[in-house]
Amino acid sequence: MKKIVCLPLLVCLLTACDQQATNTAATPSEQPTTVSATESSHGSNPHDLEVLAKTLPDDGTAEAKPITTADGNIQIDWSFIDTKTTRADTANYAYPIAIDSNAVKNYAKAYNISDKAAQHSIVVSMAAPEALGKLLDQLENHYRSHELTDGADMKLIVHTTHEVVADTHEYVFADKFGEGLVLPIEIRPATK
């Protein structure tokens, strides 16, 4: 019974839509010539990212560029990456993952570490893209790959071309997920 009622209803709706489109379709000379502000500022394609980027207001932030050393190598400018967030007290931190969860228990068992260390490592690893994105903005085509080491002493290792200066840094997360926790970062360039 439902199929019998639905089919005529669908036909009526489609016919009405077709009639609406036919009745409102005008020849190009009958079309209104007004152009909205959005259309005029974005050209013919409102989804053109280059045009959209040019229309964004300048918020006063400088583009994150790496430092070029005297010998022509690339060095990360940590001032564009640092968050100015206060480091959290990990002893009293309210982790977003329960310490008695299966994920924490399994991680602790796999790496032979305490549940507390496992909980910390899981949250830090899940928050790591925040820091990685900022590094990629500076490294551009000098980036090769990255890895997160597992266990109690986890860190983000970023593999780069040989033109990048080896470095280490401690990144403090600003995002609510992991806010105040620290991610050790190592920039590891390829050997020549």
PDB file of C-alpha atoms in Angstrom:
ATOM      1  CA  MET A   1       0.000   0.000   0.000  1.00  0.00           C
ATOM      2  CA  LYS A   2       2.823   2.409   0.863  1.00  0.00           C
ATOM      3  CA  LYS A   3       4.478   1.805  -2.510  1.00  0.00           C
ATOM      4  CA  ILE A   4       1.267   2.633  -4.351  1.00  0.00           C
ATOM      5  CA  VAL A   5       0.866   5.954  -2.488  1.00  0.00           C
ATOM      6  CA  CYS A   6       4.549   6.891  -2.678  1.00  0.00           C
ATOM      7  CA  LEU A   7       4.903   6.360  -6.411  1.00  0.00           C
ATOM      8  CA  PRO A   8       2.117   8.810  -7.459  1.00  0.00           C
ATOM      9  CA  LEU A   9       3.328  11.299  -4.859  1.00  0.00           C
ATOM     10  CA  LEU A  10       6.869  11.120  -6.270  1.00  0.00           C
ATOM     11  CA  VAL A  11       5.570  11.565  -9.831  1.00  0.00           C
ATOM     12  CA  CYS A  12       3.565  14.650  -8.766  1.00  0.00           C
ATOM     13  CA  LEU A  13       6.542  16.191  -7.031  1.00  0.00           C
ATOM     14  CA  LEU A  14       8.870  15.601  -9.961  1.00  0.00           C
ATOM     15  CA  THR A  15       6.308  16.977 -12.416  1.00  0.00           C
ATOM     16  CA  ALA A  16       5.823  20.087 -10.299  1.00  0.00           C
ATOM     17  CA  CYS A  17       9.583  20.630 -10.097  1.00  0.00           C
ATOM     18  CA  ASP A  18       9.891  20.213 -13.864  1.00  0.00           C
ATOM     19  CA  GLN A  19       7.056  22.668 -14.499  1.00  0.00           C
ATOM     20  CA  GLN A  20       8.626  25.168 -12.070  1.00  0.00           C
ATOM     21  CA  ALA A  21      11.959  24.925 -13.892  1.00  0.00           C
ATOM     22  CA  THR A  22      10.316  25.205 -17.312  1.00  0.00           C
ATOM     23  CA  ASN A  23       8.217  28.214 -16.322  1.00  0.00           C
ATOM     24  CA  THR A  24      11.116  30.102 -14.778  1.00  0.00           C
ATOM     25  CA  ALA A  25      13.693  29.296 -17.435  1.00  0.00           C
ATOM     26  CA  ALA A  26      14.095  32.473 -19.403  1.00  0.00           C
ATOM     27  CA  THR A  27      16.156  33.216 -22.412  1.00  0.00           C
ATOM     28  CA  PRO A  28      19.491  34.926 -21.692  1.00  0.00           C
ATOM     29  CA  SER A  29      18.078  38.294 -22.737  1.00  0.00           C
ATOM     30  CA  GLU A  30      15.231  37.928 -20.212  1.00  0.00           C
ATOM     31  CA  GLN A  31      17.546  37.077 -17.309  1.00  0.00           C
ATOM     32  CA  PRO A  32      18.144  39.820 -14.742  1.00  0.00           C
ATOM     33  CA  THR A  33      21.482  41.550 -15.175  1.00  0.00           C
ATOM     34  CA  THR A  34      22.147  42.310 -11.529  1.00  0.00           C
ATOM     35  CA  VAL A  35      25.212  40.702 -10.042  1.00  0.00           C
ATOM     36  CA  SER A  36      25.515  40.060  -6.345  1.00  0.00           C
ATOM     37  CA  ALA A  37      28.506  41.338  -4.407  1.00  0.00           C
ATOM     38  CA  THR A  38      29.658  37.757  -3.941  1.00  0.00           C
ATOM     39  CA  GLU A  39      29.597  37.039  -7.668  1.00  0.00           C
ATOM     40  CA  SER A  40      31.399  40.233  -8.612  1.00  0.00           C
ATOM     41  CA  SER A  41      34.173  39.776  -6.066  1.00  0.00           C
ATOM     42  CA  HIS A  42      34.732  36.122  -6.861  1.00  0.00           C
ATOM     43  CA  GLY A  43      34.550  36.257 -10.625  1.00  0.00           C
ATOM     44  CA  SER A  44      32.745  33.510 -12.490  1.00  0.00           C
ATOM     45  CA  ASN A  45      33.640  30.721 -10.037  1.00  0.00           C
ATOM     46  CA  PRO A  46      32.631  31.351  -6.422  1.00  0.00           C
ATOM     47  CA  HIS A  47      34.707  28.315  -5.404  1.00  0.00           C
ATOM     48  CA  ASP A  48      38.021  29.597  -6.776  1.00  0.00           C
ATOM     49  CA  LEU A  49      40.355  29.332  -3.772  1.00  0.00           C
ATOM     50  CA  GLU A  50      42.847  31.885  -5.071  1.00  0.00           C
ATOM     51  CA  VAL A  51      40.145  34.510  -5.514  1.00  0.00           C
ATOM     52  CA  LEU A  52      38.646  33.641  -2.118  1.00  0.00           C
ATOM     53  CA  ALA A  53      42.034  33.961  -0.433  1.00  0.00           C
ATOM     54  CA  LYS A  54      42.503  37.440  -1.907  1.00  0.00           C
ATOM     55  CA  THR A  55      39.162  38.566  -0.463  1.00  0.00           C
ATOM     56  CA  LEU A  56      40.024  37.490   3.088  1.00  0.00           C
ATOM     57  CA  PRO A  57      40.872  40.342   5.423  1.00  0.00           C
ATOM     58  CA  ASP A  58      44.479  40.678   6.498  1.00  0.00           C
ATOM     59  CA  ASP A  59      44.531  39.652  10.158  1.00  0.00           C
ATOM     60  CA  GLY A  60      48.035  40.968  10.703  1.00  0.00           C
ATOM     61  CA  THR A  61      49.667  37.570  11.113  1.00  0.00           C
ATOM     62  CA  ALA A  62      52.827  37.006   9.159  1.00  0.00           C
ATOM     63  CA  GLU A  63      53.328  33.962   6.997  1.00  0.00           C
ATOM     64  CA  ALA A  64      55.252  31.204   8.783  1.00  0.00           C
ATOM     65  CA  LYS A  65      58.595  31.057   7.014  1.00  0.00           C
ATOM     66  CA  PRO A  66      61.627  29.102   8.147  1.00  0.00           C
ATOM     67  CA  ILE A  67      64.945  30.774   8.900  1.00  0.00           C
ATOM     68  CA  THR A  68      67.613  30.600   6.206  1.00  0.00           C
ATOM     69  CA  THR A  69      71.004  30.140   7.845  1.00  0.00           C
ATOM     70  CA  ALA A  70      74.236  31.794   6.667  1.00  0.00           C
ATOM     71  CA  ASP A  71      75.232  28.605   4.855  1.00  0.00           C
ATOM     72  CA  GLY A  72      71.878  28.465   3.017  1.00  0.00           C
ATOM     73  CA  ASN A  73      70.238  25.742   5.086  1.00  0.00           C
ATOM     74  CA  ILE A  74      66.683  25.841   6.404  1.00  0.00           C
ATOM     75  CA  GLN A  75      66.001  26.091  10.129  1.00  0.00           C
ATOM     76  CA  ILE A  76      62.585  25.915  11.787  1.00  0.00           C
ATOM     77  CA  ASP A  77      61.474  29.247  13.232  1.00  0.00           C
ATOM     78  CA  TRP A  78      59.973  28.011  16.491  1.00  0.00           C
ATOM     79  CA  SER A  79      58.444  31.436  17.209  1.00  0.00           C
ATOM     80  CA  PHE A  80      55.747  30.628  14.615  1.00  0.00           C
ATOM     81  CA  ILE A  81      55.114  27.247  16.207  1.00  0.00           C
ATOM     82  CA  ASP A  82      55.166  27.978  19.938  1.00  0.00           C
ATOM     83  CA  THR A  83      51.724  28.391  21.476  1.00  0.00           C
ATOM     84  CA  LYS A  84      52.579  30.367  24.629  1.00  0.00           C
ATOM     85  CA  THR A  85      50.329  27.866  26.464  1.00  0.00           C
ATOM     86  CA  THR A  86      51.284  27.056  30.041  1.00  0.00           C
ATOM     87  CA  ARG A  87      52.575  23.537  30.586  1.00  0.00           C
ATOM     88  CA  ALA A  88      50.110  21.297  32.358  1.00  0.00           C
ATOM     89  CA  ASP A  89      50.742  19.526  35.641  1.00  0.00           C
ATOM     90  CA  THR A  90      50.585  15.940  34.379  1.00  0.00           C
ATOM     91  CA  ALA A  91      50.156  14.561  37.905  1.00  0.00           C
ATOM     92  CA  ASN A  92      46.755  16.263  38.154  1.00  0.00           C
ATOM     93  CA  TYR A  93      45.797  16.483  34.465  1.00  0.00           C
ATOM     94  CA  ALA A  94      42.232  15.546  33.476  1.00  0.00           C
ATOM     95  CA  TYR A  95      43.006  13.310  30.486  1.00  0.00           C
ATOM     96  CA  PRO A  96      40.176  12.927  27.940  1.00  0.00           C
ATOM     97  CA  ILE A  97      40.744   9.147  27.865  1.00  0.00           C
ATOM     98  CA  ALA A  98      39.940   7.104  30.955  1.00  0.00           C
ATOM     99  CA  ILE A  99      42.913   5.445  32.614  1.00  0.00           C
ATOM    100  CA  ASP A 100      40.946   2.206  32.982  1.00  0.00           C
ATOM    101  CA  SER A 101      39.923   2.069  29.285  1.00  0.00           C
ATOM    102  CA  ASN A 102      40.892  -0.905  27.151  1.00  0.00           C
ATOM    103  CA  ALA A 103      43.006   1.310  24.897  1.00  0.00           C
ATOM    104  CA  VAL A 104      45.123   2.475  27.829  1.00  0.00           C
ATOM    105  CA  LYS A 105      45.407  -1.024  29.315  1.00  0.00           C
ATOM    106  CA  ASN A 106      46.433  -2.545  25.969  1.00  0.00           C
ATOM    107  CA  TYR A 107      48.983   0.208  25.234  1.00  0.00           C
ATOM    108  CA  ALA A 108      50.509  -0.160  28.703  1.00  0.00           C
ATOM    109  CA  LYS A 109      50.792  -3.902  28.249  1.00  0.00           C
ATOM    110  CA  ALA A 110      52.209  -3.650  24.711  1.00  0.00           C
ATOM    111  CA  TYR A 111      54.979  -1.232  25.729  1.00  0.00           C
ATOM    112  CA  ASN A 112      55.498  -2.476  29.276  1.00  0.00           C
ATOM    113  CA  ILE A 113      54.743   0.916  30.831  1.00  0.00           C
ATOM    114  CA  SER A 114      52.369   2.129  33.535  1.00  0.00           C
ATOM    115  CA  ASP A 115      48.734   2.896  32.777  1.00  0.00           C
ATOM    116  CA  LYS A 116      49.405   6.565  33.596  1.00  0.00           C
ATOM    117  CA  ALA A 117      52.289   6.716  31.065  1.00  0.00           C
ATOM    118  CA  ALA A 118      50.149   4.914  28.479  1.00  0.00           C
ATOM    119  CA  GLN A 119      47.266   7.336  28.996  1.00  0.00           C
ATOM    120  CA  HIS A 120      49.627  10.279  28.538  1.00  0.00           C
ATOM    121  CA  SER A 121      51.262   8.825  25.417  1.00  0.00           C
ATOM    122  CA  ILE A 122      47.926   8.074  23.761  1.00  0.00           C
ATOM    123  CA  VAL A 123      46.600  11.597  24.291  1.00  0.00           C
ATOM    124  CA  VAL A 124      49.845  13.227  23.150  1.00  0.00           C
ATOM    125  CA  SER A 125      49.958  11.058  20.017  1.00  0.00           C
ATOM    126  CA  MET A 126      46.341  11.930  19.191  1.00  0.00           C
ATOM    127  CA  ALA A 127      47.069  15.654  19.607  1.00  0.00           C
ATOM    128  CA  ALA A 128      50.310  15.541  17.564  1.00  0.00           C
ATOM    129  CA  PRO A 129      48.754  16.731  14.262  1.00  0.00           C
ATOM    130  CA  GLU A 130      48.439  20.200  15.821  1.00  0.00           C
ATOM    131  CA  ALA A 131      52.229  20.522  15.936  1.00  0.00           C
ATOM    132  CA  LEU A 132      52.893  18.628  12.712  1.00  0.00           C
ATOM    133  CA  GLY A 133      50.712  20.976  10.671  1.00  0.00           C
ATOM    134  CA  LYS A 134      52.700  23.984  11.844  1.00  0.00           C
ATOM    135  CA  LEU A 135      55.981  22.267  10.978  1.00  0.00           C
ATOM    136  CA  LEU A 136      54.758  21.370   7.503  1.00  0.00           C
ATOM    137  CA  ASP A 137      53.887  25.029   6.862  1.00  0.00           C
ATOM    138  CA  GLN A 138      57.586  25.867   7.201  1.00  0.00           C
ATOM    139  CA  LEU A 139      59.168  22.767   5.729  1.00  0.00           C
ATOM    140  CA  GLU A 140      57.130  22.745   2.503  1.00  0.00           C
ATOM    141  CA  ASN A 141      59.072  20.607  -0.015  1.00  0.00           C
ATOM    142  CA  HIS A 142      61.815  19.786   2.524  1.00  0.00           C
ATOM    143  CA  TYR A 143      59.493  17.411   4.414  1.00  0.00           C
ATOM    144  CA  ARG A 144      59.957  13.680   3.764  1.00  0.00           C
ATOM    145  CA  SER A 145      58.030  11.796   6.477  1.00  0.00           C
ATOM    146  CA  HIS A 146      57.344  11.655  10.177  1.00  0.00           C
ATOM    147  CA  GLU A 147      56.913   9.125  12.938  1.00  0.00           C
ATOM    148  CA  LEU A 148      55.750   9.020  16.520  1.00  0.00           C
ATOM    149  CA  THR A 149      57.831   6.832  18.778  1.00  0.00           C
ATOM    150  CA  ASP A 150      55.832   4.617  21.118  1.00  0.00           C
ATOM    151  CA  GLY A 151      56.132   3.978  24.810  1.00  0.00           C
ATOM    152  CA  ALA A 152      56.823   6.170  27.810  1.00  0.00           C
ATOM    153  CA  ASP A 153      59.317   8.473  26.052  1.00  0.00           C
ATOM    154  CA  MET A 154      57.336   9.212  22.933  1.00  0.00           C
ATOM    155  CA  LYS A 155      58.312  11.993  20.536  1.00  0.00           C
ATOM    156  CA  LEU A 156      57.547  13.254  17.073  1.00  0.00           C
ATOM    157  CA  ILE A 157      60.413  12.704  14.643  1.00  0.00           C
ATOM    158  CA  VAL A 158      60.178  14.697  11.416  1.00  0.00           C
ATOM    159  CA  HIS A 159      62.372  13.429   8.580  1.00  0.00           C
ATOM    160  CA  THR A 160      63.494  16.140   6.161  1.00  0.00           C
ATOM    161  CA  THR A 161      65.863  16.731   3.287  1.00  0.00           C
ATOM    162  CA  HIS A 162      69.531  17.301   4.124  1.00  0.00           C
ATOM    163  CA  GLU A 163      69.155  21.095   3.730  1.00  0.00           C
ATOM    164  CA  VAL A 164      67.231  21.334   7.020  1.00  0.00           C
ATOM    165  CA  VAL A 165      69.110  21.933  10.281  1.00  0.00           C
ATOM    166  CA  ALA A 166      68.756  19.147  12.871  1.00  0.00           C
ATOM    167  CA  ASP A 167      66.944  20.420  15.946  1.00  0.00           C
ATOM    168  CA  THR A 168      64.857  19.455  18.965  1.00  0.00           C
ATOM    169  CA  HIS A 169      61.992  21.314  20.585  1.00  0.00           C
ATOM    170  CA  GLU A 170      59.233  20.843  23.146  1.00  0.00           C
ATOM    171  CA  TYR A 171      55.830  21.797  21.783  1.00  0.00           C
ATOM    172  CA  VAL A 172      53.049  22.672  24.254  1.00  0.00           C
ATOM    173  CA  PHE A 173      49.573  21.901  22.882  1.00  0.00           C
ATOM    174  CA  ALA A 174      47.074  24.769  22.767  1.00  0.00           C
ATOM    175  CA  ASP A 175      44.026  22.864  21.533  1.00  0.00           C
ATOM    176  CA  LYS A 176      41.534  21.756  24.213  1.00  0.00           C
ATOM    177  CA  PHE A 177      42.388  18.102  23.492  1.00  0.00           C
ATOM    178  CA  GLY A 178      45.789  17.847  25.125  1.00  0.00           C
ATOM    179  CA  GLU A 179      46.019  21.487  26.180  1.00  0.00           C
ATOM    180  CA  GLY A 180      49.223  22.078  28.140  1.00  0.00           C
ATOM    181  CA  LEU A 181      50.729  18.666  27.444  1.00  0.00           C
ATOM    182  CA  VAL A 182      54.198  18.607  25.899  1.00  0.00           C
ATOM    183  CA  LEU A 183      55.270  16.846  22.700  1.00  0.00           C
ATOM    184  CA  PRO A 184      59.023  16.464  22.223  1.00  0.00           C
ATOM    185  CA  ILE A 185      59.925  17.098  18.573  1.00  0.00           C
ATOM    186  CA  GLU A 186      63.077  16.078  16.748  1.00  0.00           C
ATOM    187  CA  ILE A 187      63.917  17.409  13.292  1.00  0.00           C
ATOM    188  CA  ARG A 188      66.000  14.699  11.650  1.00  0.00           C
ATOM    189  CA  PRO A 189      67.469  15.652   8.246  1.00  0.00           C
ATOM    190  CA  ALA A 190      68.658  13.060   5.763  1.00  0.00           C
ATOM    191  CA  THR A 191      72.389  12.536   5.514  1.00  0.00           C
ATOM    192  CA  LYS A 192      74.164  13.872   2.449  1.00  0.00           C
TER     193      LYS A 192
END
